[in-house]
Coordinates of N, CA and C in Angstrom, one line a residue:
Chain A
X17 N 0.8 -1.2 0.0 CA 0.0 0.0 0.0 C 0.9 1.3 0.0
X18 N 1.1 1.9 -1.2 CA 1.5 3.3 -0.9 C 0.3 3.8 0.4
X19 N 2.3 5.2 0.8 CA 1.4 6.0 1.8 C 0.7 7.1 0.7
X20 N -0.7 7.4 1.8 CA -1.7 8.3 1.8 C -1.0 9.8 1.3
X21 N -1.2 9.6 -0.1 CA -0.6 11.8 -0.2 C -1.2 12.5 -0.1
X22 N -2.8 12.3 0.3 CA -3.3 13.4 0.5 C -3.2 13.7 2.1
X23 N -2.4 13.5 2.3 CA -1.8 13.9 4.2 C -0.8 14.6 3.4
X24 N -0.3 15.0 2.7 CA 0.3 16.6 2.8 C 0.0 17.7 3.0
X25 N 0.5 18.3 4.7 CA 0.2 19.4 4.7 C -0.5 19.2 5.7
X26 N -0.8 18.1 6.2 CA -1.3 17.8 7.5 C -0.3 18.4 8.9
X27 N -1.4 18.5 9.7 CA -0.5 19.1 11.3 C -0.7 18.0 12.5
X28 N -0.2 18.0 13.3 CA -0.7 17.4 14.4 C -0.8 18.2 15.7
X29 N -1.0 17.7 16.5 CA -1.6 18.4 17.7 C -0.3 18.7 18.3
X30 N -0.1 19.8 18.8 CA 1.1 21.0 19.2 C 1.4 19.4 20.6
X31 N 3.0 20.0 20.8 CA 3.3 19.1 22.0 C 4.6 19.9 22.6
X32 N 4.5 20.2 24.0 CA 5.5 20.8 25.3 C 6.2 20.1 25.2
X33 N 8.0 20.8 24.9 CA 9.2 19.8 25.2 C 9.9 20.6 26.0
X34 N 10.1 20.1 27.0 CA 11.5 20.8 28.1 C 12.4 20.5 27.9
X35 N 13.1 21.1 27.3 CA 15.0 20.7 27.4 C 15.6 20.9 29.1
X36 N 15.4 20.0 29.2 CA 16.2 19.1 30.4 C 17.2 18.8 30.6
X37 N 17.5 19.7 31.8 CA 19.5 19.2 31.7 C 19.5 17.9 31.7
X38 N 18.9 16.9 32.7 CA 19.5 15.6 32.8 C 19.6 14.7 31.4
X39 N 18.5 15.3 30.9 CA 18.0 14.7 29.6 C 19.5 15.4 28.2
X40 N 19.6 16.5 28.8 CA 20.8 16.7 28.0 C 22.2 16.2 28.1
X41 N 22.5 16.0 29.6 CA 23.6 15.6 30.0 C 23.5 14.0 29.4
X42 N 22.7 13.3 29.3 CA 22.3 11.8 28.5 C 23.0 12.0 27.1
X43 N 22.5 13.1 26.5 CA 22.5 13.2 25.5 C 23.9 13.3 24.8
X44 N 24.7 13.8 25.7 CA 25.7 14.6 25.3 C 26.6 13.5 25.7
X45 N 26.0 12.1 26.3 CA 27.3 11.7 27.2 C 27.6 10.7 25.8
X46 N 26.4 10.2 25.3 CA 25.8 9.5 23.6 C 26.7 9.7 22.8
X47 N 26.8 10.8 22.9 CA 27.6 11.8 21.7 C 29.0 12.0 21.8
X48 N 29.3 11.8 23.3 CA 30.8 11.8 23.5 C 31.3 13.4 23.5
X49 N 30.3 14.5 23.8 CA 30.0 15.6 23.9 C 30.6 16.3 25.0
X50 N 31.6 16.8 25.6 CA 31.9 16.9 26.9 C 32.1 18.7 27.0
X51 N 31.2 19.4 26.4 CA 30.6 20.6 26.5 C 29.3 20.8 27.7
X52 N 29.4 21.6 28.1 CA 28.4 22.3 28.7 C 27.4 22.8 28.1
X53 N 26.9 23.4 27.0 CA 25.8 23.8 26.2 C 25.1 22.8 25.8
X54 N 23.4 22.7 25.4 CA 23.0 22.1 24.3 C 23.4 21.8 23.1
X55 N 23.5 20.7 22.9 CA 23.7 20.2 21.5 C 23.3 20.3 20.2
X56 N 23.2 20.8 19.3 CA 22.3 21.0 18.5 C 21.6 20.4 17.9
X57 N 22.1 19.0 18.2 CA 20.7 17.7 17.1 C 19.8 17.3 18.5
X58 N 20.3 18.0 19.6 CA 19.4 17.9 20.7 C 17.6 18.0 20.0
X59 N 18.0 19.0 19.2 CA 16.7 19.2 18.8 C 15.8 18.0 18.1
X60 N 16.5 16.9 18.0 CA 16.3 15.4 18.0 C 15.0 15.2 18.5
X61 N 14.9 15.3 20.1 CA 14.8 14.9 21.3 C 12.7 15.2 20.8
X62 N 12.6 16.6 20.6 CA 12.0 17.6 20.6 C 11.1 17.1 19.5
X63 N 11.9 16.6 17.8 CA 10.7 16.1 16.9 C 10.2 14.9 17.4
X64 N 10.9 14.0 18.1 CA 10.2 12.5 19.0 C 9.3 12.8 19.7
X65 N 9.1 14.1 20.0 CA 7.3 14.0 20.7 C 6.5 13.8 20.0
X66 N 6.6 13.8 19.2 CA 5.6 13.9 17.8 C 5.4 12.9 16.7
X67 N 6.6 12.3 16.8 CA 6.4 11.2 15.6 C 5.6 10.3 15.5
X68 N 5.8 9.6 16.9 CA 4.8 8.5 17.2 C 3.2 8.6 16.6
X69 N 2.8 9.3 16.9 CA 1.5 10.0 16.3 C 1.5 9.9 15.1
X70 N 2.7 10.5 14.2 CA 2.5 10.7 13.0 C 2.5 9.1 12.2
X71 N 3.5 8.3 12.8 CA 4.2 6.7 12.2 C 2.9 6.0 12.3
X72 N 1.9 6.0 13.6 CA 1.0 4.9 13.4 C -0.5 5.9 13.4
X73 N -0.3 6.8 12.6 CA -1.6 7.5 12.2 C -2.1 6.5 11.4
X74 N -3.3 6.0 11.3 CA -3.8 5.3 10.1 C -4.3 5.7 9.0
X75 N -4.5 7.3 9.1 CA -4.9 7.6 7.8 C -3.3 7.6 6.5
X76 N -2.2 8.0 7.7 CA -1.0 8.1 6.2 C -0.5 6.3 5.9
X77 N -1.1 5.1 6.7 CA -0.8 3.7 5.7 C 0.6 3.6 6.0
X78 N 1.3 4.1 6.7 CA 2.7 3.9 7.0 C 3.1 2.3 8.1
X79 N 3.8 1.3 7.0 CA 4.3 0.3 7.8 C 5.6 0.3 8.1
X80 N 5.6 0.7 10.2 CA 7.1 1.2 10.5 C 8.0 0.2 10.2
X81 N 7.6 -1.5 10.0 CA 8.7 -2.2 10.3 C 9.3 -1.8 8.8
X82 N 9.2 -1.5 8.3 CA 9.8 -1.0 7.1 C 10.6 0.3 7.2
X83 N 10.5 1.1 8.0 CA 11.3 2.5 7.9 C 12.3 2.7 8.2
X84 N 13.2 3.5 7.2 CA 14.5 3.7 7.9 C 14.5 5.6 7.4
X85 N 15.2 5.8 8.6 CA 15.6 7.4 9.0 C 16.7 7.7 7.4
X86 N 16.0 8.7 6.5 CA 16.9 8.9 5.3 C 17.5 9.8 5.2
X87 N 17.2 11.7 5.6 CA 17.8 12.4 5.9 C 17.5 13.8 7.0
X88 N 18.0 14.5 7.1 CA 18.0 15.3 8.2 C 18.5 16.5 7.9
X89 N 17.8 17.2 8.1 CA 18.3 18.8 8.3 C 17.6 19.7 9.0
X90 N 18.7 20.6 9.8 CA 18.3 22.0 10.7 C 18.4 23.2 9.6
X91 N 17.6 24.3 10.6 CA 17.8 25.4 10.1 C 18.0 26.1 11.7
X92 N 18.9 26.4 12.5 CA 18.8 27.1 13.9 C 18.7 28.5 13.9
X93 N 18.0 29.5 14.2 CA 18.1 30.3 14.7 C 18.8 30.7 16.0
X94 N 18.7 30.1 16.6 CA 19.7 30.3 17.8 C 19.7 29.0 18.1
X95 N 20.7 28.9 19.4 CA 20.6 28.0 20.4 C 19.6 27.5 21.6
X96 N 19.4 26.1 21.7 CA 18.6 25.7 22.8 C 19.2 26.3 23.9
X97 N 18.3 26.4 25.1 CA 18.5 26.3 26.3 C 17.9 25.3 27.5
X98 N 18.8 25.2 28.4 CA 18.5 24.2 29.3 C 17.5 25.0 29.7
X99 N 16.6 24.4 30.3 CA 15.5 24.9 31.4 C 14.3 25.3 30.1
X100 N 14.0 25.9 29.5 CA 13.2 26.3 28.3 C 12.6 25.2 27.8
X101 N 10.9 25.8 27.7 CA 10.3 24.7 27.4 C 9.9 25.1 25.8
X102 N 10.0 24.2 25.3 CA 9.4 24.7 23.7 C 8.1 24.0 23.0
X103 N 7.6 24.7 22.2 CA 6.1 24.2 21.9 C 7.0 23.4 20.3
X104 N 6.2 22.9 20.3 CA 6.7 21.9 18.8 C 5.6 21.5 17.9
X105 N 6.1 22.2 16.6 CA 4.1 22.2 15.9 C 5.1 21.1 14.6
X106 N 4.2 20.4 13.9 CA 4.6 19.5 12.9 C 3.6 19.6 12.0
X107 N 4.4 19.0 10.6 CA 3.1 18.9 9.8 C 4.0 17.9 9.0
X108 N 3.0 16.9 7.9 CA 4.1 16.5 6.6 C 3.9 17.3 5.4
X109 N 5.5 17.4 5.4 CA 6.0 18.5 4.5 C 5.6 18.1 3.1
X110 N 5.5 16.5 2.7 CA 5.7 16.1 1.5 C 5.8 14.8 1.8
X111 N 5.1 13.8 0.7 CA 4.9 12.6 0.3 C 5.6 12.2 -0.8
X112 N 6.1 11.4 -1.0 CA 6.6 10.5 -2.6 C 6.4 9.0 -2.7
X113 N 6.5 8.8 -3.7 CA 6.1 7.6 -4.0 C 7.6 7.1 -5.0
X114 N 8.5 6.5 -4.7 CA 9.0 6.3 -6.2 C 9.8 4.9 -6.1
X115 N 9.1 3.8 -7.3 CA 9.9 3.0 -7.8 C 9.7 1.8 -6.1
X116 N 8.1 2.0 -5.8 CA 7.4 1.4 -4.6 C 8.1 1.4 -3.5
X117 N 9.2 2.6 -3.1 CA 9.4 3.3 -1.6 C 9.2 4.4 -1.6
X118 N 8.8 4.6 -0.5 CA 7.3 5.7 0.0 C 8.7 6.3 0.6
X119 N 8.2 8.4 0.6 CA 9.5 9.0 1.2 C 9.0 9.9 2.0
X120 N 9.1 9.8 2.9 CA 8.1 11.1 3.9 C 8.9 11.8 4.7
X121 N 8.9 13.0 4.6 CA 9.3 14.2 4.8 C 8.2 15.1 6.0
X122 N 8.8 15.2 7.3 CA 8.1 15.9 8.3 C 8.8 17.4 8.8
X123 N 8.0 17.9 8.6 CA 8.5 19.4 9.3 C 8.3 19.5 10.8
X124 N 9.1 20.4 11.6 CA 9.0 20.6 12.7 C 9.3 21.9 13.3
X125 N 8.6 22.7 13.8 CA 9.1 23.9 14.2 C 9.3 23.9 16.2
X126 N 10.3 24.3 16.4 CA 10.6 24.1 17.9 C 10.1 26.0 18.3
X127 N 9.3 26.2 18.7 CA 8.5 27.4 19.2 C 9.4 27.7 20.5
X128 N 9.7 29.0 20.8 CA 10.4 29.3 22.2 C 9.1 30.3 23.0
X129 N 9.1 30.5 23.9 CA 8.1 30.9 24.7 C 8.2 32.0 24.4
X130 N 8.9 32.9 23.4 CA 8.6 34.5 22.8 C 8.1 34.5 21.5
X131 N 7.3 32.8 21.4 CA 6.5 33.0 20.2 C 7.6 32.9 19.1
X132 N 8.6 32.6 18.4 CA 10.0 32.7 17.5 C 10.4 31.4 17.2
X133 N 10.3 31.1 16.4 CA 11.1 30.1 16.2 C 12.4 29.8 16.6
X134 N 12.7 28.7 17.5 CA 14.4 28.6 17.7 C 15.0 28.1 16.7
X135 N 14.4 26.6 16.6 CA 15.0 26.0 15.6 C 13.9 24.8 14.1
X136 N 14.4 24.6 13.1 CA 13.2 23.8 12.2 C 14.2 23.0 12.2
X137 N 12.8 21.9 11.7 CA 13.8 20.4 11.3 C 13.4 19.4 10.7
X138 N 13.7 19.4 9.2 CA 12.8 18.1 8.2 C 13.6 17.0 8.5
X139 N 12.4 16.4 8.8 CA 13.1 15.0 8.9 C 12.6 13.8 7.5
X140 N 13.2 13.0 6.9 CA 12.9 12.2 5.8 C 13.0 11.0 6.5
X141 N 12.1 10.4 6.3 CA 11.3 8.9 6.4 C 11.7 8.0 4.9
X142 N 12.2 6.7 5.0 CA 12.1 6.1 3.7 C 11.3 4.5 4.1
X143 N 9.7 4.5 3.9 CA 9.2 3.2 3.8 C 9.8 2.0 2.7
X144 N 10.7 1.3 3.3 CA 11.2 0.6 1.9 C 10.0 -0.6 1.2
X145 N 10.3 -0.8 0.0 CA 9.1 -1.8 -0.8 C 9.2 -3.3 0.0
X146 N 8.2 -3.8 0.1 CA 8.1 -4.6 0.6 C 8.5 -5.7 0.2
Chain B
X17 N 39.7 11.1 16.1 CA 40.4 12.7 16.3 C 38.9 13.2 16.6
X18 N 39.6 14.4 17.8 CA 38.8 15.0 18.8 C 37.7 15.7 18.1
X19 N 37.0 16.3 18.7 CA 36.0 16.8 18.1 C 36.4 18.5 18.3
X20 N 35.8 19.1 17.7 CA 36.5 20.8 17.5 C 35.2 21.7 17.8
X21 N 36.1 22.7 18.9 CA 34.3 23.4 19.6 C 34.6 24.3 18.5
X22 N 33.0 24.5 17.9 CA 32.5 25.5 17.3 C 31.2 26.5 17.7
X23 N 31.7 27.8 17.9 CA 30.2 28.2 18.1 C 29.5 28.9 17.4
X24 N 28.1 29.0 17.9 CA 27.2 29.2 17.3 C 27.3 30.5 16.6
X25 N 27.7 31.6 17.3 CA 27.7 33.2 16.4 C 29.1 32.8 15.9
X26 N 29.6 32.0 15.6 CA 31.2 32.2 15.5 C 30.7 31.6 13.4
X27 N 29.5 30.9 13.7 CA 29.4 29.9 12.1 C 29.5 31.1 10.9
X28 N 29.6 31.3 9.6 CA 29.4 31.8 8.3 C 29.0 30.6 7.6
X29 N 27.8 31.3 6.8 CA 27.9 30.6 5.5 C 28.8 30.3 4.9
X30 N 29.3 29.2 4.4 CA 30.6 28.9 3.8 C 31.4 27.6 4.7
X31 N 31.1 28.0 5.8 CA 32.0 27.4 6.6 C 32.1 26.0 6.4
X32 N 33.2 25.3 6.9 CA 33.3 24.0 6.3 C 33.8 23.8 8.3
X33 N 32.9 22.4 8.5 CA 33.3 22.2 9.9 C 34.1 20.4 9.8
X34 N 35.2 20.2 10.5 CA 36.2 19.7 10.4 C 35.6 18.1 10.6
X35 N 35.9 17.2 9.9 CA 35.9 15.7 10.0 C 35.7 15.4 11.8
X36 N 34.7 14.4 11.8 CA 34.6 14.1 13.2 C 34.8 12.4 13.0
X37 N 36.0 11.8 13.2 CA 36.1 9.9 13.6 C 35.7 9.6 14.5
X38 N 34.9 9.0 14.7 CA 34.7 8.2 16.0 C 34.0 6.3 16.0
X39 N 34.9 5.8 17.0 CA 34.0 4.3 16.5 C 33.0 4.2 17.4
X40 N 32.2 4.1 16.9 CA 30.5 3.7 17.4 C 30.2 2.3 17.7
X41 N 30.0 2.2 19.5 CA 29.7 1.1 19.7 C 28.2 0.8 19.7
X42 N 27.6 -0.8 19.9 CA 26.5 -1.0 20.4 C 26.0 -0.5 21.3
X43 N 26.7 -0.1 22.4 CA 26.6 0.5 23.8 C 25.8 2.0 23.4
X44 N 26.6 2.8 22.3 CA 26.4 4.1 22.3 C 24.9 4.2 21.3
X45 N 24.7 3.2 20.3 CA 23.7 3.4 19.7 C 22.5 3.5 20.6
X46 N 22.3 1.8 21.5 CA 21.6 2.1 22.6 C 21.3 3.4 23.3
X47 N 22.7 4.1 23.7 CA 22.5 4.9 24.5 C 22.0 6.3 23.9
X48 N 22.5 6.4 22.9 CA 22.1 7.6 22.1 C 20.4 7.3 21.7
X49 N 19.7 6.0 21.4 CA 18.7 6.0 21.0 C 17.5 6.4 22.3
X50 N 18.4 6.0 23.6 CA 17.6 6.3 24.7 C 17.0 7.9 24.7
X51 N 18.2 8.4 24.8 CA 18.8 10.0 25.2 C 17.7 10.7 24.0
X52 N 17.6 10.4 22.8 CA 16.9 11.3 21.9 C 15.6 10.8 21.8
X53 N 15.3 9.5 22.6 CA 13.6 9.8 22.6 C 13.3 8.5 21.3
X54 N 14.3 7.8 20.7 CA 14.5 7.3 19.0 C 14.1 5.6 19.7
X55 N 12.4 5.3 20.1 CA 12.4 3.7 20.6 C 12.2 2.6 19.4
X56 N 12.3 3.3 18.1 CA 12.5 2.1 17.1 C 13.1 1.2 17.5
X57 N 12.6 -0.2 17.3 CA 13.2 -1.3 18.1 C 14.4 -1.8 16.7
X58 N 14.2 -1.5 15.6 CA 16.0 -1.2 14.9 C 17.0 -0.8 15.8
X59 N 17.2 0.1 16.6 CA 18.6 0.2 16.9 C 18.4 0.3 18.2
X60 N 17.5 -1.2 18.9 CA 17.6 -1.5 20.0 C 18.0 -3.2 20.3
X61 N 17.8 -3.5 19.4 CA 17.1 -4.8 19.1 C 17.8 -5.9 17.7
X62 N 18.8 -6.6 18.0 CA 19.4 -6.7 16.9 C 18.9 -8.0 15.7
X63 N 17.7 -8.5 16.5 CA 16.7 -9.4 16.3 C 15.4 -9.0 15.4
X64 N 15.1 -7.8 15.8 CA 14.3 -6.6 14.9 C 14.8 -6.5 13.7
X65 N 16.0 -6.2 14.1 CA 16.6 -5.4 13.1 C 16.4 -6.8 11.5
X66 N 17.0 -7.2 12.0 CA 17.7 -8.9 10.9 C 16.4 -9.1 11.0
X67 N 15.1 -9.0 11.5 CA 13.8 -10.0 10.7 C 13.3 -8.7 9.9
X68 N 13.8 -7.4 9.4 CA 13.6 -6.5 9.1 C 14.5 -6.4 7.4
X69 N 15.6 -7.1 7.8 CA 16.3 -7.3 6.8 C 17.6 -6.5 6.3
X70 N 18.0 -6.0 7.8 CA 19.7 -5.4 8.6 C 20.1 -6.4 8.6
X71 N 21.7 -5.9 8.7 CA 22.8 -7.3 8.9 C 22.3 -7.3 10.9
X72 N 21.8 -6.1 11.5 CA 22.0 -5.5 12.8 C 21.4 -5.1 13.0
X73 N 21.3 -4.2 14.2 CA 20.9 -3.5 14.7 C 21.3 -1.7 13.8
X74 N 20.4 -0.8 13.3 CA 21.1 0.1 12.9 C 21.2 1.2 14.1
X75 N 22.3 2.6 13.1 CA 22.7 3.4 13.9 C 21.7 4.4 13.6
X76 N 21.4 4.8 13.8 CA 20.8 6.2 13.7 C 21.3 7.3 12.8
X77 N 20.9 7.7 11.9 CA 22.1 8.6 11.0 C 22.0 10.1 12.1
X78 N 21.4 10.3 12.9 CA 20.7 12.0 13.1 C 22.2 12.0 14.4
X79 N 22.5 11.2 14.7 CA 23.8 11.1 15.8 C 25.3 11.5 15.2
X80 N 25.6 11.8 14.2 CA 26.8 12.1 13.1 C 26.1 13.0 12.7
X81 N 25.5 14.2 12.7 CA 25.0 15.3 12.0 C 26.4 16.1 12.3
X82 N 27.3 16.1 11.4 CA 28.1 17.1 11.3 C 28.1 17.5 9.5
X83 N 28.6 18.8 9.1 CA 28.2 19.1 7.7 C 29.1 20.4 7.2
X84 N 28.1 21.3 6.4 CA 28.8 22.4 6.2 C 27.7 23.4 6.4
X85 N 27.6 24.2 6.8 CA 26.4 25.2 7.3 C 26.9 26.1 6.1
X86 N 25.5 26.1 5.9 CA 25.0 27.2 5.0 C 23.8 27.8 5.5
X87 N 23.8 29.2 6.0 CA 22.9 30.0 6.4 C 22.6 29.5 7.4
X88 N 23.9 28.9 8.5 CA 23.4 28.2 9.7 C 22.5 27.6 9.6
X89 N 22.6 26.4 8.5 CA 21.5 25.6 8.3 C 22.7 24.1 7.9
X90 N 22.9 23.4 8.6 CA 23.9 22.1 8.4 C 22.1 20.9 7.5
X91 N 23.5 20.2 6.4 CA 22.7 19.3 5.5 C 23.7 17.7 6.5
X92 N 22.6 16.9 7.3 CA 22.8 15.7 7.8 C 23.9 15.0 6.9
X93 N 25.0 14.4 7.6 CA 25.9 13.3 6.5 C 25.2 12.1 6.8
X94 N 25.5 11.2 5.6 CA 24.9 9.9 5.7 C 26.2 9.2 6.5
X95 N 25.6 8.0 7.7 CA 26.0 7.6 8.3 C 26.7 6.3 7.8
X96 N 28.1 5.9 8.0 CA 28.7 5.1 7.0 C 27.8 4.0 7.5
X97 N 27.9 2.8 6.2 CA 27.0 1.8 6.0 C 28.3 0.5 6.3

């Protein structure tokens, strides 16, 4: 079953993420990170509130055991901060179909509490053919 | 070879940021999958993984996000295979 393209351009329901020191210091220990600041793929952390929702939505027909993470890109405006909670709005950016792997592409905006965006982040989904 | 602090107002477009080596254990994939919230049972699960049709368990590509920023905007590298 190709996925559903007329879910482009769909949103889902807003979701609170606290950047959490502890949760950072995890993060950073992963990474082999031995800075003090947030990380910047921290912002990782932040689209995982949200996916879940999106992977077993049943209207987009997505079979996870099939998915693999294809690409990734930021756009930061500034830097995260520890303690700062951020709103995180998502939508899918875009659907494909080619040559029977499905490619899904999610947007994510990480919201700072002055209303601004801190940081975006498409993430690419590839359902491989069965 | 170490990793090189860069910061944030310090980036230009243009910038080319320096080769990061590192060997990536099981241990870290786990651990890094914990830390970012990532419970696909791929790169928990090395059993998933192989009835999925991995040699393994995979890594996560979003954990090696190093690149070249353009407009303070880094393009993800693909994670060697």
């Amino acid at each position: 079953m190709p996925l559903n393209a007329a879910l482009e351009g769909k949103t889902y329901p807003e979701t609170a993420f606290t950047v959490d020191a502890e949760r950072v210091a995890r993060f950073r220990e992963a990474l082999g990170d031995g800075r003090d600041d947030v990380p910047p793929t921290f912002a990782t952390a932040a689209e995982f509130t949200v996916f879940p929702a999106i992977v077993s939505d049943p209207e987009l027909g997505l079979d996870f055991t099939r998915v693999v993470h294809a690409e990734q890109e930021y756009e930061w405006r500034r830097p995260l901060r520890v303690g700062e909670t951020l709103t995180v709005r998502t939508l899918i950016a875009s659907i494909r179909q080619k040559a029977g792997t499905g490619f899904l592409t999610i947007r994510s905006e990480l919201v700072g509490a002055d209303g601004d965006v801190a940081v975006l982040a498409w993430a690419t989904l590839i359902e491989r053919s069965a | 070879m170490p990793a090189v602090r860069v910061r944030f107002e310090d980036l230009a477009a243009g910038d080319e940021v320096p080769p990061l080596s590192r060997m990536v254990t099981r241990e870290d994939v786990k651990r890094y999958a914990d830390a970012s919230g990532d419970h696909n049972p791929l790169h928990q699960n090395d059993d998933v993984a192989r009835a999925v049709g991995f040699p393994r368990r995979s890594w996560s590509r979003r954990a090696v996000a190093i690149g070249r920023p353009r407009n303070r905007r880094f393009n993800a590298i693909r994670s060697p295979r």
